[in-house]
Amino acid sequence: MKSSILEDLSVLVVWIQALFCLLHLVGKYCAVLVKGLVSILLSCTQRQSPSKMTKIISAGCPMNAFMKYSDAFQQLETAAFVLVSLSTGLCSRVACGGMKSKKSKPTVTSAGEMSSGNRSEKNTQHQTDSIPSSQDSLEELCYNGFGELTNGQSESVEVVGGGKDVTKKGACEKQPRWAIGDLSRCLEGNKATDIRLAAISIGMVGRGGLGKLKIRGSHPLRGVTDMGLSAIGLGCPGLRILTLWDCPLVGDNGLSSIAKGCRLLEKLDLHNCPMIGDKGLEAVATNCPGLLTLNVESCPQIGNKSLKAIGQHCSNLESFSISNCAFVGDKGIMPIVSTSTKLIKVKLQAVKVTDNTLSAMGHYCKSLTDLMLVSLQNVTEKGFYSMGNALGLQKLKCLSVTSCRGLMDASLVALGQGCPILKQVCLRKCEFVCDKGLKAFTEVAKSIENLQLEECNMISTVGLIEALGNCCGKLKILTVERCCGVRVCGPVTMAVRACESLKSVNVRYCPGFGNGCLALLGSVCPQVQSIDLSGLDGITDDGLFKLLGNCKTSLVKLNLSGCIEVTDRAVFVIQKLFGKSLQSLNFDGCQKLTDQSLRFIAECCSSLQELDVSRCGITDDGLLFLASGSHDCLEILSLSGCVQITDKALPYIGKIGERLLGLNLQRCTGISSRALDLLTAHLWRCDLLV
């Protein structure tokens, strides 16, 4: 009960302070503004529209004075709305609090614990500290709200973002600065409250106008509600981008206020807003026809009705993403994909669409370049086949399909035929795509530059090698991750065709990938410049020699993190072959590496920029070798988990760190806290993790 009273008192203090700010402003323009302020307050209490307020003000003021102080009127109108809203909310809470005060019910603290009326003094102090001070609120409302209003009388106005001065020729030619919308604000966590939004709404009027607002999270006790968004809708008509993430108290009324007041809205991002439904999104569709980007994720109240309205009114939509909305199906998605002819990017995840939606996309989305389909359980092979055979995706460049059981060999080939300029393909958890389908797909999709396969367990090493042979013309990046079928079960006698265009090879966490696979891979990619073999605990030095021995170009990046069988012998060969060209080396978790590896690196790898030897068998002597070498290019060094490093290495680390941008010494238990403090003070230019 005490915390509720303190919260109400803080809001009341802010209300009074904002009123004093208004009265101070009125003192400067009393001849013109007193009558306008009274009219605005009366209009707010009578719930008049902003346009009617403006008519009331202009009727009681000379036209030249009204135009001269248009910014002041705009601020006063917003401030008056905020004051009335605060007072209304305060009165309602006081009334509710008065009724609840008769019953000493337990309350929930900010930590989520139940507390009774006789809670401890510590909990009371915690609740008091969570309430913002009145001084902070005063500064926020006074400075942000009225700090630059007096600049409205200057003879030149600086246009935000343009860098030019526009000279005022007459009062009637002056344009309201709030309509520009070049400023941005971001509220996160406890800072996301209605009071802050109200202050932003007032302050943006004379500062160029709010163009971008991002709200991530919400205060657990005084989070953003419809009232805060209503203030933004009234005072920030130039808003173009709105992001609402994890706002459980914002509903349809708040989003409707934004839609009616911010008709220039171009991008709307809604993530985990359970109270926003079709009503709010329909208001956006009807009032914001210029909407270009719509992202909706985990909003369970949004369904087909509002998305149908988006398709009817927002014909300029270019990017559309809908994820984890259980009530969305064909009736909501099909109107968008069939009428929004300018769609460039589409993402559908965990929605109840069927083959009809994919078929419509194949026919009507002729401008589509990026398509992502995730967990579409009701789509069969017929849907993917129809989408490819419709021949409407002629401009599609990036295709990503994840956990879609309907994607099979025949439908994958149809997509390859229907998308002639497809450059990037990502297949994740496509359990029915096998070697035959991948080989046929790469035969018809001749423009692929980036191929990514993840958890596609029906694809084997033979199918992968054959697919690479078909992509020998343009494929630049290959990524194979967690594919259990990629393994060598016996001697391979097939003819291997080299893929000369392949520059980057990433094979990660494939449990059956061993030395035999490395030998095949080496014959396929002789021009490779970047190799990532993370998590391949079955490969050894001999397998690496077969892979690296076929490289005809200079290797730039090598990642062997988690390759626990790699030893100093492999590092010796690596630095002999590519010491002058290597820029990044990662040996994280290679436990068999010792100080000798650092000696080899210090002697030959003069171009090295990033080095990670975390969790290796490195001691103080290894750092001595590294410090004695010439590494002017080294910027990032990670020694995390090297428990054998002690305080004796402090001078070596200090010498190395003088030219570093980042140094990781986390979990180096052999270094004392005092040594770390000295090192932190010495390496103040370096981003040090301890």
XYZ file of C-alpha atoms in Angstrom:
690
model
C 0.000 0.000 0.000
C 2.864 2.386 0.808
C 4.491 1.783 -2.563
C 1.188 2.470 -4.336
C 0.792 5.751 -2.442
C 4.369 6.767 -3.219
C 3.850 5.961 -6.883
C 0.662 8.023 -7.037
C 2.372 10.891 -5.221
C 5.254 10.829 -7.695
C 2.823 11.046 -10.608
C 0.991 13.888 -8.851
C 4.279 15.738 -8.334
C 5.118 15.360 -12.018
C 1.635 16.632 -12.891
C 2.060 19.724 -10.729
C 5.565 20.388 -12.008
C 4.452 20.108 -15.612
C 1.621 22.524 -14.860
C 4.117 25.022 -13.423
C 6.178 24.665 -16.596
C 3.099 25.501 -18.634
C 2.346 28.508 -16.449
C 5.924 29.726 -16.850
C 5.534 29.431 -20.604
C 2.228 31.234 -20.484
C 3.937 34.093 -18.638
C 6.127 34.695 -21.695
C 3.267 34.620 -24.181
C 0.356 35.550 -21.921
C -1.350 37.855 -24.428
C -1.790 35.043 -26.924
C -1.509 31.780 -25.076
C -3.703 32.126 -21.979
C -6.888 31.947 -23.973
C -5.480 29.121 -26.064
C -4.455 27.106 -23.005
C -7.891 27.394 -21.433
C -9.508 26.357 -24.703
C -7.193 23.363 -25.022
C -7.831 22.190 -21.473
C -11.572 22.515 -22.005
C -11.287 20.646 -25.289
C -9.272 17.843 -23.681
C -11.757 17.430 -20.845
C -14.574 17.372 -23.404
C -12.551 14.902 -25.540
C -12.455 17.163 -28.569
C -10.363 16.208 -31.580
C -7.023 17.984 -32.205
C -8.407 19.645 -35.330
C -11.284 21.121 -33.342
C -8.839 22.351 -30.684
C -6.901 24.193 -33.349
C -10.094 25.849 -34.586
C -10.953 26.951 -31.049
C -7.527 28.482 -30.551
C -7.392 30.208 -33.909
C -10.853 31.646 -33.394
C -9.726 33.410 -30.227
C -6.327 34.672 -31.492
C -5.177 36.956 -34.298
C -4.046 34.948 -37.344
C -0.528 36.357 -37.424
C -0.011 35.631 -33.726
C -1.394 32.130 -34.139
C 1.011 31.340 -36.992
C 3.911 32.891 -35.116
C 3.401 30.685 -32.086
C 2.207 27.516 -33.876
C 4.955 25.429 -32.291
C 3.977 26.731 -28.858
C 0.351 25.759 -29.481
C 1.437 22.303 -30.605
C 3.466 21.810 -27.413
C 0.706 23.158 -25.208
C -1.833 20.877 -26.839
C 0.329 17.823 -26.206
C 1.213 18.936 -22.672
C -2.419 19.534 -21.825
C -3.317 16.076 -23.086
C -0.579 14.577 -20.925
C -1.752 16.506 -17.856
C -5.354 15.415 -18.297
C -4.274 11.820 -18.945
C -2.062 11.789 -15.860
C -4.778 13.271 -13.698
C -7.359 10.808 -15.022
C -5.062 7.861 -14.400
C -4.133 9.198 -10.962
C -7.740 9.643 -9.912
C -8.650 6.152 -11.082
C -5.728 4.605 -9.225
C -6.499 6.595 -6.067
C -10.109 5.449 -6.239
C -9.062 1.841 -6.735
C -6.425 2.173 -4.048
C -8.975 3.580 -1.623
C -11.222 0.592 -2.096
C -8.370 -1.875 -1.821
C -6.873 -0.209 1.231
C -9.673 -1.526 3.386
C -8.469 -5.071 2.749
C -4.858 -5.721 3.626
C -4.165 -8.020 0.694
C -0.665 -9.166 -0.174
C 1.118 -7.245 -2.907
C 3.717 -8.356 -5.418
C 7.126 -6.724 -5.203
C 9.315 -5.979 -8.207
C 11.249 -9.178 -7.523
C 8.085 -11.210 -7.875
C 7.799 -12.126 -4.142
C 4.567 -11.920 -2.140
C 4.615 -9.468 0.769
C 1.959 -8.598 3.349
C 1.084 -5.374 5.104
C 3.756 -5.891 7.787
C 6.616 -6.453 5.337
C 10.152 -5.607 6.354
C 11.744 -2.186 6.113
C 14.180 -3.519 3.496
C 11.386 -4.427 1.089
C 9.771 -1.043 1.655
C 13.014 0.706 0.824
C 13.319 -1.410 -2.337
C 9.879 -0.337 -3.492
C 10.671 3.298 -2.747
C 13.886 3.159 -4.752
C 12.067 1.720 -7.773
C 9.946 4.864 -8.086
C 11.601 7.601 -10.147
C 12.458 10.759 -8.265
C 10.374 13.839 -8.839
C 13.496 15.796 -9.696
C 14.320 13.414 -12.568
C 10.777 13.676 -13.875
C 10.909 17.466 -13.569
C 14.126 17.667 -15.565
C 12.726 15.296 -18.164
C 9.521 17.260 -18.642
C 11.035 20.738 -18.332
C 14.161 20.309 -20.417
C 12.897 17.891 -23.054
C 9.470 19.461 -23.178
C 10.211 23.173 -23.125
C 13.965 23.571 -23.494
C 13.936 24.853 -27.052
C 10.534 26.461 -27.341
C 11.961 29.957 -26.996
C 14.059 29.357 -30.095
C 10.906 29.557 -32.162
C 11.245 33.349 -32.336
C 14.612 33.288 -34.100
C 14.788 34.523 -37.662
C 16.303 31.298 -39.061
C 15.338 27.696 -38.457
C 17.850 24.862 -38.742
C 16.358 21.869 -40.502
C 17.425 18.731 -38.652
C 19.395 16.403 -40.876
C 19.684 18.833 -43.745
C 22.428 21.047 -42.393
C 20.987 24.159 -44.073
C 19.463 27.333 -42.656
C 16.097 28.285 -44.041
C 15.490 32.036 -43.724
C 12.001 33.057 -42.675
C 10.429 35.420 -45.210
C 7.080 35.625 -43.497
C 5.037 34.112 -40.746
C 2.774 32.261 -43.161
C 5.715 30.583 -44.940
C 7.137 28.953 -41.826
C 6.651 25.168 -41.790
C 6.089 23.240 -38.540
C 9.349 21.595 -37.571
C 7.636 18.681 -35.878
C 6.637 17.237 -39.255
C 10.206 16.465 -40.318
C 10.618 13.382 -38.127
C 14.395 12.962 -38.111
C 14.933 12.178 -34.418
C 14.928 8.738 -32.818
C 14.407 7.483 -29.284
C 14.897 4.052 -27.686
C 13.421 3.013 -24.328
C 14.463 -0.288 -22.778
C 13.503 -2.130 -19.610
C 12.703 0.045 -16.599
C 13.092 3.218 -18.656
C 10.060 2.324 -20.750
C 7.203 4.130 -18.970
C 4.252 6.298 -19.930
C 5.805 9.338 -18.235
C 8.893 9.124 -20.405
C 6.782 8.744 -23.530
C 4.787 11.808 -22.505
C 7.994 13.789 -22.019
C 9.245 12.646 -25.424
C 5.960 13.644 -27.022
C 6.196 17.177 -25.606
C 9.905 17.569 -26.260
C 9.846 16.462 -29.884
C 7.542 19.261 -31.013
C 10.212 21.937 -31.360
C 13.183 19.694 -32.109
C 12.560 18.331 -35.570
C 9.930 15.724 -34.797
C 10.208 12.102 -33.681
C 10.782 9.797 -36.642
C 11.805 6.539 -34.977
C 10.646 5.067 -31.668
C 11.849 1.753 -30.277
C 10.481 0.249 -27.059
C 12.096 -2.948 -25.795
C 10.705 -4.405 -22.612
C 8.680 -2.571 -20.028
C 8.825 -1.511 -16.390
C 7.246 -4.290 -14.279
C 5.103 -1.855 -12.264
C 4.661 1.189 -14.504
C 5.191 -0.214 -17.986
C 4.164 1.366 -21.250
C 0.401 1.311 -21.754
C -2.081 2.694 -24.256
C -1.872 6.074 -22.507
C 1.805 6.472 -23.369
C 1.285 5.562 -27.015
C -1.670 7.955 -27.170
C 0.657 10.789 -26.158
C 3.050 9.808 -28.954
C 0.198 9.650 -31.437
C -0.908 13.152 -30.498
C 2.489 14.857 -30.366
C 4.576 13.000 -32.968
C 2.734 13.020 -36.307
C 6.012 12.566 -38.208
C 6.705 9.114 -36.723
C 7.809 6.713 -39.461
C 9.235 3.707 -37.592
C 7.702 2.070 -34.500
C 9.092 -0.995 -32.719
C 7.276 -2.608 -29.786
C 9.067 -5.567 -28.190
C 7.750 -7.301 -25.074
C 5.044 -4.761 -24.256
C 2.340 -6.786 -22.461
C 0.300 -3.737 -21.390
C -0.100 -2.172 -24.833
C -3.367 -2.986 -26.564
C -5.473 -2.082 -29.563
C -6.317 1.409 -28.299
C -2.673 2.413 -28.078
C -1.846 1.121 -31.553
C -4.992 2.772 -32.929
C -3.871 6.105 -31.462
C -0.542 5.723 -33.254
C -2.299 4.860 -36.503
C -4.630 7.867 -36.341
C -1.967 10.363 -35.281
C 1.059 9.050 -37.203
C -0.244 8.564 -40.713
C 3.274 8.661 -42.179
C 4.137 5.336 -40.534
C 6.334 3.228 -42.812
C 7.624 0.431 -40.584
C 5.859 -1.415 -37.773
C 7.534 -4.131 -35.713
C 5.441 -5.984 -33.114
C 7.104 -8.681 -31.005
C 5.437 -10.433 -28.093
C 2.581 -7.974 -27.606
C -0.230 -10.255 -26.362
C -2.850 -7.499 -25.981
C -2.634 -6.208 -29.556
C -5.180 -7.787 -31.864
C -6.982 -7.290 -35.139
C -8.569 -3.983 -34.127
C -5.252 -2.207 -33.650
C -3.649 -3.608 -36.794
C -6.763 -2.792 -38.839
C -6.425 0.830 -37.723
C -2.860 0.825 -39.029
C -4.024 -0.597 -42.346
C -6.736 2.022 -42.886
C -4.826 5.061 -41.612
C -1.273 4.295 -42.789
C -1.500 3.360 -46.479
C 2.204 4.129 -46.940
C 3.284 1.203 -44.753
C 6.358 -0.465 -46.267
C 7.457 -2.982 -43.620
C 5.357 -5.094 -41.254
C 6.885 -7.569 -38.795
C 4.609 -9.454 -36.403
C 5.892 -12.133 -34.033
C 4.257 -13.898 -31.091
C 1.116 -11.747 -31.040
C -1.582 -14.364 -30.368
C -4.555 -11.992 -30.782
C -3.696 -11.048 -34.363
C -5.561 -13.067 -36.981
C -6.680 -13.133 -40.584
C -9.030 -10.143 -40.392
C -6.366 -7.508 -39.809
C -3.935 -9.038 -42.304
C -6.662 -8.991 -44.930
C -7.061 -5.260 -44.264
C -3.302 -4.825 -44.721
C -3.567 -6.483 -48.108
C -6.462 -4.229 -49.123
C -5.025 -0.867 -48.040
C -1.204 -1.179 -47.972
C -0.419 -1.848 -51.606
C 3.133 -0.487 -51.256
C 4.198 -3.135 -48.752
C 7.761 -4.279 -49.467
C 8.655 -6.472 -46.490
C 6.294 -8.768 -44.571
C 7.107 -11.153 -41.713
C 4.666 -13.120 -39.578
C 5.778 -15.639 -36.930
C 4.125 -17.719 -34.223
C 0.594 -16.378 -34.642
C -1.773 -19.298 -34.176
C -4.850 -17.651 -35.740
C -3.174 -16.689 -39.015
C -3.824 -18.809 -42.096
C -4.500 -18.634 -45.815
C -7.300 -16.069 -45.454
C -4.885 -13.576 -43.945
C -1.711 -14.233 -45.946
C -3.165 -14.719 -49.433
C -4.648 -11.182 -49.712
C -1.206 -9.757 -48.930
C 0.854 -11.876 -51.320
C -1.694 -11.560 -54.123
C -2.187 -7.766 -53.994
C 1.141 -6.392 -52.740
C 2.979 -6.498 -56.040
C 6.003 -4.674 -54.587
C 6.802 -7.336 -51.987
C 10.555 -7.948 -51.809
C 10.970 -9.915 -48.564
C 8.584 -12.449 -46.994
C 8.951 -14.601 -43.886
C 6.319 -17.116 -42.780
C 6.977 -19.017 -39.558
C 4.694 -21.311 -37.576
C 1.434 -20.128 -39.154
C -1.421 -22.255 -40.465
C -0.984 -21.681 -44.173
C -1.497 -24.435 -46.720
C -0.456 -25.191 -50.280
C -2.773 -22.428 -51.522
C -0.615 -19.680 -50.018
C 2.595 -21.020 -51.572
C 0.870 -21.375 -54.923
C -0.331 -17.758 -54.717
C 3.177 -16.597 -53.898
C 4.505 -18.391 -56.940
C 1.977 -16.623 -59.173
C 1.827 -13.070 -57.794
C 5.071 -12.266 -55.916
C 6.989 -11.326 -59.031
C 9.224 -8.809 -57.223
C 10.194 -11.176 -54.415
C 13.944 -11.482 -53.755
C 14.077 -13.009 -50.236
C 11.848 -15.830 -48.979
C 12.041 -17.588 -45.600
C 9.690 -20.450 -44.718
C 9.874 -21.988 -41.231
C 7.794 -24.737 -39.598
C 4.881 -24.754 -42.053
C 3.339 -28.031 -40.943
C 0.271 -27.853 -43.207
C 2.218 -27.375 -46.441
C 2.789 -30.505 -48.530
C 5.061 -31.265 -51.461
C 2.311 -30.013 -53.758
C 2.619 -26.495 -52.355
C 6.372 -26.243 -52.951
C 5.979 -27.848 -56.372
C 3.249 -25.369 -57.373
C 5.282 -22.413 -56.151
C 8.215 -23.422 -58.326
C 6.204 -24.344 -61.417
C 4.230 -21.085 -61.374
C 7.365 -19.377 -62.735
C 6.562 -16.137 -60.903
C 9.651 -16.087 -58.697
C 12.016 -15.014 -61.436
C 13.719 -12.447 -59.169
C 14.152 -14.659 -56.105
C 17.767 -14.601 -54.889
C 17.647 -15.933 -51.313
C 15.652 -18.996 -50.227
C 15.602 -20.435 -46.699
C 13.472 -23.442 -45.746
C 13.480 -24.803 -42.188
C 11.513 -27.723 -40.707
C 9.089 -28.017 -43.627
C 8.202 -31.664 -44.192
C 6.667 -30.828 -47.553
C 10.012 -30.044 -49.162
C 11.158 -33.180 -50.985
C 13.412 -33.986 -53.917
C 10.903 -33.251 -56.700
C 9.666 -29.993 -55.184
C 13.252 -28.840 -54.555
C 14.071 -29.377 -58.222
C 10.924 -27.450 -59.226
C 12.086 -24.522 -57.108
C 15.473 -24.624 -58.793
C 13.848 -24.486 -62.211
C 11.443 -21.705 -61.279
C 14.077 -19.449 -59.690
C 16.764 -18.936 -62.352
C 18.848 -16.345 -60.452
C 18.793 -18.049 -57.053
C 22.085 -17.218 -55.310
C 21.697 -18.212 -51.663
C 20.005 -21.419 -50.475
C 19.652 -22.556 -46.867
C 18.031 -25.899 -46.003
C 17.589 -26.692 -42.292
C 16.009 -29.844 -40.877
C 14.651 -30.883 -44.272
C 14.541 -34.576 -43.463
C 13.139 -35.731 -46.812
C 15.754 -34.106 -49.051
C 18.373 -36.687 -50.040
C 21.356 -37.019 -52.400
C 19.245 -37.435 -55.517
C 17.295 -34.239 -54.926
C 20.357 -32.169 -54.014
C 22.235 -33.337 -57.097
C 19.291 -32.600 -59.429
C 18.718 -29.228 -57.781
C 22.321 -28.100 -58.328
C 22.082 -29.178 -61.967
C 19.239 -26.739 -62.700
C 20.136 -23.940 -60.255
C 23.264 -22.678 -61.966
C 23.587 -19.339 -60.136
C 24.029 -20.569 -56.549
C 26.838 -18.773 -54.713
C 26.060 -19.753 -51.115
C 24.803 -23.222 -50.112
C 23.994 -24.019 -46.485
C 22.858 -27.435 -45.229
C 21.989 -27.931 -41.565
C 20.636 -31.120 -39.990
C 19.764 -32.585 -43.380
C 20.603 -36.131 -42.328
C 19.569 -37.837 -45.582
C 22.406 -36.156 -47.477
C 25.644 -38.148 -47.597
C 29.219 -37.345 -48.515
C 28.729 -38.704 -52.034
C 25.691 -36.505 -52.665
C 27.501 -33.468 -51.314
C 30.570 -34.019 -53.516
C 28.387 -34.509 -56.610
C 26.455 -31.326 -55.827
C 29.696 -29.377 -55.480
C 30.782 -30.662 -58.860
C 27.614 -29.248 -60.423
C 28.195 -25.852 -58.771
C 31.766 -25.494 -59.924
C 31.054 -22.293 -61.816
C 29.774 -19.837 -59.187
C 29.589 -21.433 -55.724
C 31.684 -19.398 -53.277
C 30.512 -20.453 -49.798
C 29.642 -23.942 -48.525
C 28.308 -24.577 -45.010
C 27.507 -28.056 -43.696
C 26.428 -28.228 -40.058
C 25.250 -31.141 -37.915
C 24.591 -33.402 -40.909
C 24.965 -36.934 -39.568
C 24.953 -38.482 -43.052
C 28.119 -36.702 -44.160
C 30.675 -39.387 -43.334
C 33.009 -41.824 -45.080
C 32.056 -45.450 -44.469
C 34.552 -46.944 -46.917
C 36.913 -46.116 -49.785
C 35.458 -43.651 -52.287
C 36.233 -44.434 -55.933
C 34.031 -41.772 -57.549
C 35.547 -39.155 -59.827
C 35.833 -35.834 -58.035
C 35.351 -32.588 -59.929
C 37.080 -29.547 -58.471
C 35.010 -26.464 -57.625
C 37.459 -23.704 -58.460
C 35.103 -20.907 -57.395
C 34.712 -22.167 -53.800
C 36.438 -19.724 -51.414
C 34.922 -20.539 -48.020
C 34.267 -24.009 -46.550
C 32.505 -24.450 -43.189
C 31.935 -27.956 -41.821
C 30.760 -27.819 -38.202
C 29.748 -30.460 -35.669
C 29.266 -33.333 -38.113
C 29.960 -36.382 -35.907
C 30.974 -38.725 -38.731
C 33.277 -36.306 -40.513
C 36.843 -37.657 -40.341
C 40.166 -37.682 -42.156
C 38.748 -39.425 -45.225
C 36.211 -36.641 -45.717
C 38.975 -34.039 -45.399
C 40.897 -35.707 -48.218
C 37.827 -35.552 -50.491
C 37.142 -31.974 -49.499
C 40.700 -30.975 -50.307
C 40.376 -32.264 -53.861
C 37.114 -30.339 -54.359
C 38.182 -26.880 -53.129
C 41.757 -26.085 -54.224
C 41.139 -22.308 -54.183
C 39.730 -22.103 -50.660
C 40.761 -19.116 -48.525
C 38.657 -19.647 -45.381
C 38.192 -22.972 -43.561
C 36.013 -23.604 -40.490
C 36.117 -27.130 -39.014
C 34.582 -26.346 -35.611
C 33.593 -29.299 -33.457
C 35.090 -32.045 -35.636
C 36.649 -34.081 -32.859
C 37.451 -36.990 -35.187
C 40.027 -35.280 -37.407
C 43.764 -35.446 -36.764
C 46.955 -33.865 -38.052
C 47.168 -36.294 -40.985
C 43.706 -35.366 -42.208
C 44.550 -31.667 -42.042
C 47.701 -32.273 -44.088
C 45.609 -33.856 -46.865
C 43.204 -30.922 -46.881
C 45.761 -28.126 -46.675
C 48.179 -29.803 -49.055
C 45.736 -29.329 -51.947
C 45.268 -25.592 -51.334
C 46.738 -23.644 -54.237
C 46.013 -20.202 -52.823
C 46.948 -18.393 -49.642
C 44.782 -19.348 -46.679
C 43.464 -16.318 -44.772
C 41.250 -17.782 -42.038
C 41.387 -21.130 -40.213
C 39.074 -22.223 -37.382
C 39.858 -25.521 -35.635
C 37.973 -24.888 -32.387
C 36.968 -28.132 -30.717
C 39.343 -30.287 -32.786
C 40.791 -31.975 -29.742
C 43.170 -34.300 -31.648
C 45.135 -31.494 -33.332
C 48.704 -31.108 -32.033
C 51.721 -28.806 -32.394
C 52.752 -30.717 -35.516
C 49.715 -29.399 -37.396
C 50.449 -25.826 -36.303
C 54.018 -26.185 -37.588
C 52.750 -27.217 -41.049
C 50.116 -24.474 -41.059
C 52.620 -21.696 -40.352
C 55.041 -23.074 -42.938
C 52.416 -23.147 -45.688
C 50.376 -20.025 -44.913
C 52.286 -18.059 -42.273
C 52.514 -14.878 -44.324
C 48.855 -14.805 -45.403
C 46.967 -15.987 -42.307
C 44.928 -13.258 -40.616
C 42.749 -15.297 -38.237
C 43.544 -18.475 -36.256
C 41.186 -20.182 -33.803
C 42.428 -23.141 -31.728
C 39.859 -22.864 -28.934
C 39.680 -26.172 -27.052
C 42.655 -27.799 -28.808
C 43.998 -29.193 -25.563
C 47.078 -30.837 -27.088
C 48.578 -27.542 -28.237
C 51.514 -26.333 -26.142
C 53.916 -23.392 -25.996
C 55.614 -24.663 -29.152
C 52.554 -23.689 -31.189
C 52.864 -20.093 -29.990
C 56.558 -20.155 -30.884
C 55.727 -21.255 -34.456
C 53.053 -18.567 -34.734
C 55.365 -15.876 -33.352
C 58.088 -16.733 -35.854
C 56.108 -16.752 -39.113
C 52.553 -15.383 -38.813
C 53.387 -11.704 -39.250
C 49.984 -10.750 -40.739
C 47.912 -12.329 -37.985
C 45.092 -10.099 -36.679
C 43.074 -12.505 -34.504
C 44.395 -15.389 -32.386
C 42.344 -17.625 -30.088
C 44.192 -20.227 -27.989
C 41.541 -20.533 -25.277
C 41.555 -23.751 -23.210
C 44.900 -24.834 -24.653
C 47.997 -26.057 -22.811
C 49.627 -22.610 -22.895
C 51.985 -21.499 -20.089
C 54.006 -18.374 -19.293
C 56.765 -19.486 -21.687
C 54.349 -19.481 -24.608
C 53.438 -15.854 -23.950
C 57.143 -15.036 -23.786
C 57.525 -16.443 -27.314
C 54.537 -14.427 -28.507
C 55.772 -11.202 -26.910
C 59.212 -11.559 -28.495
C 57.797 -11.864 -32.008
C 56.827 -9.067 -34.350
C 53.031 -8.839 -34.434
C 52.133 -5.282 -35.268
C 48.912 -6.479 -36.920
C 47.585 -8.492 -33.965
C 44.368 -6.901 -32.658
C 42.432 -9.648 -30.841
C 43.935 -12.235 -28.463
C 41.940 -14.754 -26.425
C 43.571 -16.727 -23.598
C 40.332 -17.699 -21.865
C 40.589 -20.837 -19.749
C 44.392 -21.134 -19.956
C 44.782 -22.113 -16.314
C 48.577 -22.582 -16.493
C 49.234 -18.870 -17.067
C 50.389 -17.144 -13.856
C 51.416 -13.709 -12.611
C 54.883 -14.254 -14.087
C 53.397 -13.689 -17.539
C 52.162 -10.211 -16.589
C 55.052 -8.330 -18.306
C 54.595 -10.391 -21.482
C 50.851 -9.811 -21.536
C 51.415 -6.094 -20.950
C 53.808 -5.888 -23.890
C 51.460 -7.792 -26.205
C 48.422 -5.840 -25.030
C 49.857 -2.425 -25.884
C 48.840 -2.896 -29.509
C 45.680 -4.944 -28.932
C 42.075 -3.846 -29.294
C 40.679 -6.817 -27.372
C 42.126 -9.245 -24.800
C 40.239 -12.107 -23.133
C 41.633 -13.395 -19.820
C 38.442 -14.922 -18.449
C 38.794 -18.082 -16.346
C 42.591 -17.729 -16.187
C 42.607 -18.894 -12.590
C 46.397 -18.819 -12.292
C 46.463 -15.004 -12.483
C 45.788 -13.207 -9.200
C 43.217 -10.453 -8.793
C 45.938 -7.927 -7.978
C 47.761 -8.710 -11.224
C 44.535 -8.348 -13.177
C 43.894 -4.946 -11.585
C 47.375 -3.749 -12.539
C 46.911 -5.059 -16.056
C 43.544 -3.344 -16.398
C 45.067 -0.012 -15.379
C 47.979 -0.456 -17.781
C 45.915 -1.567 -20.791
C 43.260 1.127 -20.542
C 43.032 1.425 -24.329
C 42.281 -2.282 -24.741
C 38.878 -3.925 -24.329
C 39.861 -6.315 -21.533
C 37.710 -9.245 -20.384
C 38.689 -10.671 -16.990
